Coordinates of C-alpha atoms and ligand atoms in Angstrom, one line a residue:
X1 CA 3.2 25.0 38.7
X2 CA 0.9 25.6 35.7
X3 CA 2.0 28.1 33.0
X4 CA -0.5 31.1 32.9
X5 CA -2.5 30.9 29.6
X6 CA -2.2 33.8 27.2
X7 CA -5.7 35.2 26.7
X8 CA -7.1 34.7 23.3
X9 CA -7.2 37.8 21.1
X10 CA -10.3 39.8 20.0
X11 CA -10.7 41.1 16.5
X12 CA -11.9 44.6 15.4
X13 CA -13.0 44.9 11.7
X14 CA -12.7 48.4 10.3
X15 CA -14.8 49.4 7.2
X16 CA -15.9 53.0 6.9
X17 CA -14.9 54.0 10.5
X18 CA -11.2 54.6 10.1
X19 CA -10.6 56.4 13.5
X20 CA -9.4 55.7 17.0
X21 CA -11.7 58.1 18.8
X22 CA -15.4 57.6 19.1
X23 CA -15.0 54.1 17.7
X24 CA -17.4 51.9 19.8
X25 CA -16.1 48.6 18.2
X26 CA -12.4 49.5 19.1
X27 CA -13.5 50.8 22.5
X28 CA -15.4 47.6 23.4
X29 CA -12.6 45.4 22.1
X30 CA -10.1 47.2 24.3
X31 CA -12.4 47.0 27.3
X32 CA -12.3 43.2 27.2
X33 CA -8.7 43.4 28.4
X34 CA -7.7 40.9 25.8
X35 CA -5.1 41.5 23.1
X36 CA -6.5 43.2 20.0
X37 CA -6.1 42.5 16.3
X38 CA -7.2 45.2 13.9
X39 CA -8.1 44.4 10.3
X40 CA -9.5 46.0 7.2
X41 CA -10.6 43.4 4.6
X42 CA -10.2 44.7 1.1
X43 CA -13.3 43.0 -0.3
X44 CA -14.1 43.8 -4.0
X45 CA -17.8 43.6 -3.1
X46 CA -17.6 46.6 -0.8
X47 CA -14.8 48.6 -2.5
X48 CA -16.2 51.3 -4.7
X49 CA -14.4 52.3 -7.8
X50 CA -13.3 55.9 -8.6
X51 CA -12.2 58.7 -6.3
X52 CA -14.1 57.3 -3.3
X53 CA -12.3 54.0 -3.6
X54 CA -9.0 55.8 -3.5
X55 CA -10.2 57.9 -0.5
X56 CA -11.2 54.9 1.6
X57 CA -7.8 53.3 0.9
X58 CA -6.1 56.5 2.0
X59 CA -8.2 56.6 5.2
X60 CA -7.3 52.9 5.9
X61 CA -3.7 53.9 5.4
X62 CA -4.0 56.8 7.8
X63 CA -5.5 54.4 10.4
X64 CA -2.6 52.0 9.8
X65 CA -0.2 54.8 10.5
X66 CA -2.1 55.8 13.7
X67 CA -2.1 52.2 14.9
X68 CA 1.6 51.9 13.9
X69 CA 2.4 54.9 16.2
X70 CA 0.9 53.0 19.1
X71 CA 2.9 49.9 18.3
X72 CA 0.2 48.0 16.4
X73 CA -0.7 47.1 12.9
X74 CA -3.7 47.1 10.6
X75 CA -4.1 43.9 8.7
X76 CA -5.3 44.5 5.2
X77 CA -6.0 41.1 3.6
X78 CA -7.7 41.0 0.2
X79 CA -10.6 38.8 -0.6
X80 CA -14.2 38.0 0.3
X81 CA -15.0 39.1 3.8
X82 CA -16.5 35.8 5.1
X83 CA -13.7 33.4 4.2
X84 CA -10.9 35.9 5.0
X85 CA -12.4 36.7 8.5
X86 CA -13.0 33.0 9.3
X87 CA -9.4 32.2 8.3
X88 CA -8.0 35.0 10.4
X89 CA -10.2 34.0 13.4
X90 CA -9.0 30.4 13.1
X91 CA -5.3 31.2 12.7
X92 CA -5.2 33.8 15.4
X93 CA -7.5 31.9 17.8
X94 CA -9.9 34.9 18.1
X95 CA -12.6 34.5 20.7
X96 CA -14.7 37.6 19.9
X97 CA -15.2 39.9 16.9
X98 CA -16.3 43.5 17.0
X99 CA -17.5 45.9 14.3
X100 CA -19.5 49.0 13.8
X101 CA -22.7 48.5 12.0
X102 CA -23.2 49.1 8.2
X103 CA -26.6 50.0 6.7
X104 CA -26.0 49.7 3.0
X105 CA -27.6 46.6 1.4
X106 CA -24.3 44.9 0.5
X107 CA -22.6 45.6 3.8
X108 CA -25.7 44.4 5.7
X109 CA -25.9 41.2 3.8
X110 CA -22.2 40.4 4.3
X111 CA -22.3 41.3 8.0
X112 CA -25.5 39.2 8.6
X113 CA -23.9 36.1 7.1
X114 CA -20.7 36.7 9.0
X115 CA -22.4 37.1 12.3
X116 CA -24.4 33.9 11.8
X117 CA -21.4 31.9 10.8
X118 CA -19.2 33.1 13.6
X119 CA -21.9 32.6 16.1
X120 CA -22.4 29.1 14.8
X121 CA -18.7 28.4 15.3
X122 CA -18.8 29.6 18.9
X123 CA -17.1 33.0 18.2
X124 CA -18.9 35.9 20.0
X125 CA -19.8 38.9 17.8
X126 CA -20.7 42.5 18.9
X127 CA -21.9 45.0 16.3
X128 CA -22.2 48.5 17.6
X129 CA -23.6 51.9 16.5
X130 CA -21.1 54.4 15.3
X131 CA -22.0 55.9 11.9
X132 CA -25.1 58.0 12.6
X133 CA -26.6 60.2 15.3
X134 CA -29.4 57.7 15.7
X135 CA -29.9 54.2 14.3
X136 CA -32.0 54.2 11.1
X137 CA -34.9 52.4 12.8
X138 CA -34.9 54.6 15.9
X139 CA -37.3 57.3 14.6
X140 CA -40.7 56.0 13.4
X141 CA -44.2 57.4 13.1
X142 CA -46.9 56.6 15.7
X143 CA -47.9 53.8 13.4
X144 CA -44.4 52.3 13.5
X145 CA -43.7 53.4 9.9
X146 CA -40.6 55.2 8.6
X147 CA -41.1 58.9 8.1
X148 CA -41.4 60.3 4.6
X149 CA -41.0 64.0 5.3
X150 CA -37.8 65.4 6.7
X151 CA -39.3 68.1 9.0
X152 CA -41.5 65.6 10.7
X153 CA -38.7 63.1 11.0
X154 CA -36.3 65.7 12.4
X155 CA -38.9 66.9 15.0
X156 CA -39.3 63.3 16.1
X157 CA -35.5 62.7 16.1
X158 CA -35.0 65.7 18.3
X159 CA -37.5 64.3 20.8
X160 CA -35.1 61.4 21.3
X161 CA -32.8 63.9 23.0
X162 CA -29.2 64.7 22.3
X163 CA -27.3 61.9 20.5
X164 CA -24.9 59.8 22.6
X165 CA -21.7 61.4 23.8
X166 CA -18.6 60.4 21.7
X167 CA -16.1 58.0 23.2
X168 CA -12.5 59.0 23.7
X169 CA -9.7 57.2 21.9
X170 CA -8.5 54.2 23.9
X171 CA -5.6 55.3 26.2
X172 CA -3.6 52.2 25.4
X173 CA -4.2 49.3 23.1
X174 CA -2.7 46.0 23.9
X175 CA -2.1 44.5 20.5
X176 CA -2.2 40.8 19.7
X177 CA 0.6 39.2 17.7
X178 CA -0.1 39.0 14.0
X179 CA -0.5 35.4 12.9
X180 CA 2.3 34.2 10.6
X181 CA 0.0 33.7 7.6
X182 CA -1.1 37.3 7.7
X183 CA 2.2 39.0 8.1
X184 CA 2.3 39.8 4.4
X185 CA -1.0 41.7 4.8
X186 CA 0.3 44.5 6.9
X187 CA 0.1 47.4 4.4
X188 CA 1.8 50.7 4.3
X189 CA -0.3 53.7 3.3
X190 CA 0.9 53.6 -0.4
X191 CA 0.0 50.0 -0.9
X192 CA -3.7 50.3 -0.3
X193 CA -6.0 50.0 -3.3
X194 CA -7.4 51.4 -5.5
X195 CA -5.5 54.2 -7.1
X196 CA -7.1 57.4 -8.2
X197 CA -8.6 57.4 -11.7
X198 CA -6.0 58.7 -14.1
X199 CA -7.9 61.8 -15.0
X200 CA -8.6 62.7 -11.4
X201 CA -5.1 62.6 -9.9
X202 CA -5.2 66.3 -9.1
X203 CA -7.8 65.5 -6.4
X204 CA -5.1 64.1 -4.1
X205 CA -3.7 67.5 -3.3
X206 CA -7.0 68.7 -1.8
X207 CA -7.5 66.0 0.7
X208 CA -5.0 65.6 3.5
X209 CA -6.1 62.3 5.1
X210 CA -6.1 61.6 8.8
X211 CA -8.2 61.8 11.9
X212 CA -6.2 64.9 13.0
X213 CA -6.9 66.6 9.7
X214 CA -10.6 66.1 10.3
X215 CA -10.4 67.5 13.8
X216 CA -8.5 70.6 12.6
X217 CA -11.0 71.2 9.8
X218 CA -13.9 70.9 12.3
X219 CA -12.2 73.4 14.7
X220 CA -11.5 75.9 12.0
X221 CA -15.0 75.7 10.8
X222 CA -16.4 76.2 14.3
X223 CA -14.1 79.2 14.9
X224 CA -14.3 80.9 11.6
X225 CA -17.3 79.8 9.5
X226 CA -20.2 78.6 11.7
X227 CA -21.2 82.2 12.6
X228 CA -22.2 82.8 8.9
X229 CA -23.4 79.3 8.1
X230 CA -27.0 80.0 7.4
X231 CA -26.3 82.7 4.8
X232 CA -23.0 81.6 3.4
X233 CA -23.7 77.9 3.0
X234 CA -25.4 78.6 -0.3
X235 CA -22.5 80.7 -1.7
X236 CA -20.0 78.7 -3.7
X237 CA -17.8 81.9 -3.9
X238 CA -17.2 81.8 -0.1
X239 CA -15.9 79.4 2.5
X240 CA -19.3 78.9 3.9
X241 CA -19.5 75.2 4.9
X242 CA -17.5 72.8 6.9
X243 CA -15.9 70.7 4.2
X244 CA -16.2 67.6 6.4
X245 CA -18.2 65.3 4.2
X246 CA -15.3 63.2 2.9
X247 CA -14.1 62.8 6.5
X248 CA -17.5 61.7 7.6
X249 CA -17.8 59.4 4.7
X250 CA -14.6 57.5 5.6
X251 CA -15.3 57.8 9.3
X252 CA -12.2 59.8 10.1
X253 CA -14.6 61.7 12.3
X254 CA -18.1 60.8 13.6
X255 CA -21.4 62.7 13.5
X256 CA -21.5 62.5 17.2
X257 CA -18.1 64.2 17.6
X258 CA -19.2 67.0 15.3
X259 CA -22.5 67.4 17.1
X260 CA -20.8 67.7 20.5
X261 CA -18.2 70.1 19.3
X262 CA -20.8 72.3 17.7
X263 CA -22.8 72.3 20.9
X264 CA -19.7 73.4 22.8
X265 CA -19.1 76.2 20.3
X266 CA -22.7 77.2 20.7
X267 CA -22.3 77.4 24.5
X268 CA -19.4 79.8 24.0
X269 CA -21.0 82.0 21.3
X270 CA -24.7 81.8 22.1
X271 CA -25.3 81.4 18.4
X272 CA -28.3 79.1 18.3
X273 CA -29.5 79.9 14.8
X274 CA -26.4 78.9 12.9
X275 CA -25.7 75.9 15.1
X276 CA -29.2 74.5 14.6
X277 CA -29.0 75.0 10.9
X278 CA -25.7 73.2 10.8
X279 CA -26.9 70.3 13.0
X280 CA -30.0 69.9 10.8
X281 CA -27.7 69.1 7.9
X282 CA -26.3 66.3 9.9
X283 CA -29.9 65.4 10.4
X284 CA -30.3 65.2 6.6
X285 CA -27.4 62.8 6.6
X286 CA -29.2 60.5 9.0
X287 CA -32.4 60.9 7.1
X288 CA -30.6 59.8 3.9
X289 CA -29.4 56.6 5.6
X290 CA -32.8 56.0 7.1
X291 CA -34.2 56.1 3.6
X292 CA -31.5 53.7 2.2
X293 CA -32.1 51.3 5.1
X294 CA -35.8 51.0 4.3
X295 CA -35.4 51.5 0.5
X296 CA -32.3 49.6 -0.5
X297 CA -33.0 50.1 -4.1
X298 CA -32.9 53.9 -3.7
X299 CA -29.7 54.3 -5.9
X300 CA -31.3 52.6 -8.9
X301 CA -35.1 52.9 -8.5
X302 CA -37.5 55.9 -8.6
X303 CA -39.0 56.2 -5.1
X304 CA -42.0 57.7 -6.8
X305 CA -43.0 55.0 -9.3
X306 CA -45.0 57.5 -11.4
X307 CA -41.6 58.4 -12.9
X308 CA -40.9 54.9 -14.2
X309 CA -42.5 55.9 -17.5
X310 CA -40.6 59.2 -17.8
X311 CA -39.5 59.7 -21.5
X312 CA -35.8 60.5 -20.7
X313 CA -34.0 61.7 -23.8
X314 CA -30.6 60.6 -22.6
X315 CA -28.7 62.4 -25.3
X316 CA -25.2 61.0 -25.2
X317 CA -23.5 64.2 -26.6
X318 CA -25.3 66.4 -24.1
X319 CA -24.3 64.1 -21.3
X320 CA -20.7 64.2 -22.3
X321 CA -20.8 68.0 -22.5
X322 CA -22.2 68.0 -19.0
X323 CA -19.5 65.7 -17.6
X324 CA -16.8 67.8 -19.2
X325 CA -18.1 71.2 -18.1
X326 CA -18.9 72.3 -21.7
X327 CA -22.6 73.1 -21.6
X328 CA -22.2 76.8 -22.2
X329 CA -23.8 77.6 -18.8
X330 CA -21.0 79.0 -16.6
X331 CA -22.2 77.9 -13.2
X332 CA -22.9 74.4 -14.4
X333 CA -19.5 74.1 -16.1
X334 CA -17.7 75.5 -13.1
X335 CA -19.3 72.9 -10.9
X336 CA -18.5 70.0 -13.2
X337 CA -14.9 71.1 -13.6
X338 CA -14.6 71.6 -9.8
X339 CA -15.8 68.1 -9.4
X340 CA -13.3 66.7 -11.9
X341 CA -10.4 68.6 -10.4
X342 CA -11.0 68.3 -6.7
X343 CA -13.5 65.4 -6.1
X344 CA -16.0 67.7 -4.6
X345 CA -18.6 70.3 -5.6
X346 CA -20.4 72.9 -3.6
X347 CA -23.9 71.8 -2.5
X348 CA -25.8 74.6 -4.2
X349 CA -23.9 73.9 -7.4
X350 CA -24.6 70.1 -7.1
X351 CA -28.3 71.0 -7.0
X352 CA -28.0 73.3 -10.0
X353 CA -26.1 70.8 -12.2
X354 CA -28.4 67.9 -11.1
X355 CA -31.5 70.0 -12.0
X356 CA -29.9 71.0 -15.3
X357 CA -29.1 67.4 -16.3
X358 CA -32.4 65.9 -15.3
X359 CA -34.7 68.7 -16.4
X360 CA -33.1 70.9 -19.1
X361 CA -31.3 67.9 -20.7
X362 CA -34.0 65.4 -19.8
X363 CA -31.4 62.8 -18.7
X364 CA -32.2 60.0 -16.3
X365 CA -31.0 61.0 -12.9
X366 CA -29.3 57.6 -12.5
X367 CA -26.7 58.6 -15.1
X368 CA -25.9 61.7 -13.1
X369 CA -25.9 59.7 -9.8
X370 CA -23.4 57.2 -11.2
X371 CA -21.1 60.0 -12.6
X372 CA -21.1 61.7 -9.2
X373 CA -20.5 58.4 -7.4
X374 CA -17.3 57.8 -9.4
X375 CA -16.0 61.3 -9.1
X376 CA -16.9 62.5 -5.6
X377 CA -14.5 62.1 -2.7
X378 CA -17.5 62.1 -0.4
X379 CA -19.5 59.7 -2.6
X380 CA -22.0 58.1 -0.3
X381 CA -24.6 55.6 -1.4
X382 CA -27.4 57.0 0.7
X383 CA -26.7 60.8 0.4
X384 CA -25.9 60.7 -3.3
X385 CA -29.0 58.7 -4.2
X386 CA -31.3 60.7 -1.9
X387 CA -30.1 64.0 -3.2
X388 CA -30.3 63.0 -6.9
X389 CA -33.8 61.8 -6.3
X390 CA -34.6 65.0 -4.5
X391 CA -33.3 67.1 -7.4
X392 CA -35.0 65.0 -10.0
X393 CA -38.3 65.1 -8.1
X394 CA -38.5 61.3 -8.1
X395 CA -37.7 60.9 -4.3
X396 CA -39.7 61.1 -1.2
X397 CA -39.9 64.6 0.3
X398 CA -38.2 65.9 -2.9
X399 CA -38.2 69.1 -4.9
X400 CA -41.3 69.0 -7.2
X401 CA -40.6 68.4 -10.9
X402 CA -41.9 71.8 -11.9
X403 CA -39.3 73.5 -9.7
X404 CA -36.6 73.9 -12.4
X405 CA -33.5 75.9 -11.3
X406 CA -32.5 78.5 -13.9
X407 CA -28.7 78.1 -14.0
X408 CA -28.3 81.8 -15.0
X409 CA -30.6 83.1 -12.2
X410 CA -28.8 80.8 -9.7
X411 CA -25.4 82.0 -10.9
X412 CA -26.4 85.6 -10.5
X413 CA -27.8 85.1 -7.1
X414 CA -25.2 82.8 -5.5
X415 CA -22.0 83.8 -7.3
X416 CA -22.8 87.5 -8.1
X417 CA -19.3 88.6 -9.0
X418 CA -18.5 85.3 -10.7
X419 CA -15.5 84.5 -8.4
X420 CA -16.4 80.8 -8.3
X421 CA -16.9 80.7 -12.1
X422 CA -13.6 82.5 -12.7
X423 CA -11.8 79.9 -10.6
X424 CA -13.0 76.9 -12.5
X425 CA -13.6 78.2 -16.0
X426 CA -10.4 80.2 -16.6
X427 CA -11.4 81.1 -20.2
X428 CA -14.2 83.3 -18.6
X429 CA -11.9 84.9 -16.0
X430 CA -11.4 88.2 -17.9
X431 CA -15.1 88.8 -18.5
X432 CA -16.9 91.7 -16.7
X433 CA -19.3 90.8 -13.9
X434 CA -22.3 91.6 -16.0
X435 CA -21.4 89.0 -18.7
X436 CA -19.8 86.3 -16.6
X437 CA -23.2 84.6 -16.2
X438 CA -24.2 85.0 -19.9
X439 CA -21.1 85.2 -22.0
X440 CA -23.1 84.5 -25.2
X441 CA -24.5 88.1 -24.9
X442 CA -21.1 89.7 -25.5
X443 CA -21.2 92.2 -28.4
X444 CA -18.7 92.2 -31.2
X445 CA -16.6 95.2 -30.0
X446 CA -16.0 93.7 -26.6
X447 CA -15.4 90.3 -28.1
X448 CA -12.6 91.8 -30.3
X449 CA -11.2 93.8 -27.3
X450 CA -11.1 90.8 -25.0
X451 CA -10.2 88.3 -27.7
X452 CA -13.1 86.3 -26.5
X453 CA -15.1 84.6 -29.2
X454 CA -18.4 83.2 -27.9
X455 CA -18.8 79.7 -29.3
X456 CA -15.1 79.2 -29.8
X457 CA -13.3 80.5 -26.7
X458 CA -16.2 79.1 -24.7
X459 CA -19.1 77.0 -26.0
X460 CA -22.5 78.4 -26.9
X461 CA -25.3 77.1 -24.6
X462 CA -26.2 73.5 -25.6
X463 CA -29.9 74.1 -24.9
X464 CA -32.1 77.2 -24.9
X465 CA -33.4 77.4 -21.3
X466 CA -37.0 78.4 -22.0
X467 CA -37.6 75.8 -24.6
X468 CA -35.9 73.0 -22.6
X469 CA -38.0 74.0 -19.6
X470 CA -41.2 73.8 -21.6
X471 CA -40.3 70.4 -22.9
X472 CA -39.5 69.1 -19.4
X473 CA -42.8 70.4 -18.1
X474 CA -44.7 68.9 -21.0
X475 CA -43.0 65.5 -20.5
X476 CA -44.1 65.5 -16.9
X477 CA -47.6 66.6 -17.7
X478 CA -48.0 63.8 -20.2
X479 CA -46.5 61.3 -17.8
X480 CA -49.2 62.2 -15.2
X481 CA -51.9 62.0 -17.8
X482 CA -50.7 58.5 -18.8
X483 CA -50.9 57.5 -15.2
X484 CA -54.5 58.6 -14.8
X485 CA -55.8 57.0 -18.0
Ligands
LIG501 C1 -27.0 65.9 -6.4 C2 -26.3 65.9 -5.0 C3 -25.5 64.8 -4.7 C4 -24.9 64.7 -3.4 N1 -24.1 63.6 -3.1 C5 -23.5 63.6 -1.9 C6 -22.7 62.5 -1.6 O1 -22.4 61.6 -2.4 N2 -22.1 62.5 -0.3 C7 -22.3 63.5 0.6 O2 -21.7 63.4 1.7 N3 -23.2 64.5 0.3 C8 -23.8 64.6 -0.9 N4 -24.6 65.6 -1.2 C9 -25.0 66.5 -0.1 C10 -24.1 67.8 0.1 O3 -23.9 68.4 -1.2 C11 -22.8 67.5 0.7 O4 -22.9 66.7 1.9 C12 -22.1 68.8 1.1 O5 -21.8 69.6 0.0 C13 -20.8 68.5 1.8 O6 -20.1 69.7 2.1 P1 -19.8 70.1 3.6 O7 -19.3 68.9 4.4 O8 -19.0 71.3 3.6 O9 -21.3 70.4 4.1 P2 -21.8 71.2 5.4 O10 -22.8 72.2 4.9 O11 -20.8 71.6 6.3 O12 -22.8 70.1 6.2 C14 -22.3 69.2 7.2 C15 -22.6 67.8 6.9 O13 -24.0 67.7 6.8 C16 -24.3 66.7 5.8 N5 -25.1 67.3 4.7 C17 -25.0 68.5 4.2 N6 -25.9 68.7 3.2 C18 -26.5 67.6 3.0 C19 -27.5 67.1 2.2 N7 -28.1 67.9 1.2 N8 -28.0 65.8 2.3 C20 -27.4 65.0 3.2 N9 -26.5 65.4 4.1 C21 -26.0 66.6 4.0 C22 -23.0 66.2 5.2 O14 -22.6 65.0 5.9 C23 -22.1 67.4 5.5 O15 -20.7 67.0 5.6 C24 -25.2 65.7 -2.5 C25 -26.0 66.8 -2.8 C26 -26.6 66.9 -4.1 C27 -27.5 68.0 -4.4

């Protein structure tokens, strides 16, 4: 009698897809019928610093718990992906490796080298599509080029039909034994790196981290908020958006799951307008990743090269005042303080603070992009860079330079009673609605009565809007002139 041979294990590499459901790599690995090893390599090259680094660690920890409940483990070895994976493959006798595709330049490079080496060594590799509604290369112009305008791209994307249906979580996972040398790498949630930056530790309380949390947030949004999405999404004083971006970023939920759930909600409510608006925002997410795929330098280089000669002033004091929420413009300061406290900021306010930094303070958008990247819990290399370039006017299909948001006008329009400002700038909380957007206009009598001293209790505006706007426009005009000569 010959002893039956134990089938060799297969390996699933998790990276920014920390979920069991709609996870094509995990699904395909389970479908082999072979025992499954799950790993998340803590590779410095892919681990961002700041709040997002902490968030990805939390999400990996949540996945480790979910696997633990099913009797499995998540290996979390530290080191460079290539040698770590090769070592694991060798020691566990892995015959096939699965992962969901990455589209950022560093991730792409690592995965290409890994695929080549594993294949060379006779280990099969399957990379699958999980992150986006459609692959970045799926939508092209008639001439085979990437689109540069969102509306045209979105129209063409819609012609591809509905995105693929999300996959269910595997019913049962047959886990492989952890090789002896890797037993030390089975991390509990708290052990995963990196920690929150010291001055951002408050953010932890805002972000419960698990796949179930993401599902609940989605359900609540579809039940309570979607019906007002088109109007309320611009209102920082209301719960007008889904709050799903951190969960999408860490892959605790997929875009396809959100899409399908929104379609089901639409079938129940018949609300086509709000649903389409919401789905088009997921479209912007895909559009951002398409841009990064074709323009890997997007986080550091102007996509419109005419801006390469822009005379940025980069005033260090003004930049610090902006980061600390001390510009004297209440909506800007509320947003920057919300960011520091929670790791997020409302989309409308992100646009206002980005416009203020780049145009009124004439600061290079890359400084703002970096600051956001370290502070946002949803910090995303494609979406952050695309949106900063959109706000600065340096991107493709971006807001033109001459469109300069007036932070007072935006405040009056989108936070009329100042509820949002009062939450994040407590020293303004007692001001009447009329003055909440322009506290420097307070007269002496009211100032005495409220014990509010403009310039002391709350800073005077660091720039005069009209003058700063004129300088910004002049800089741009000269820049264009220089280009022509
Ligand atoms: C300067 C600036 C920087 C930004 N940086 C990031 C970032 O690093 N990460 C990030 O996820 N978003 C970023 N955004 C886009 C947007 O602000 C957030 O996606 C949104 O605020 C997330 O909230 P929500 O999930 O409630 O959005 P919802 O309105 O509920 O939208 C649903 C989803 O659609 C996508 N989406 C919405 N708005 C946009 C947009 N403008 N561009 C691309 N996708 C969008 C997001 O994935 C979002 O979760 C940035 C915007 C600006 C103006």
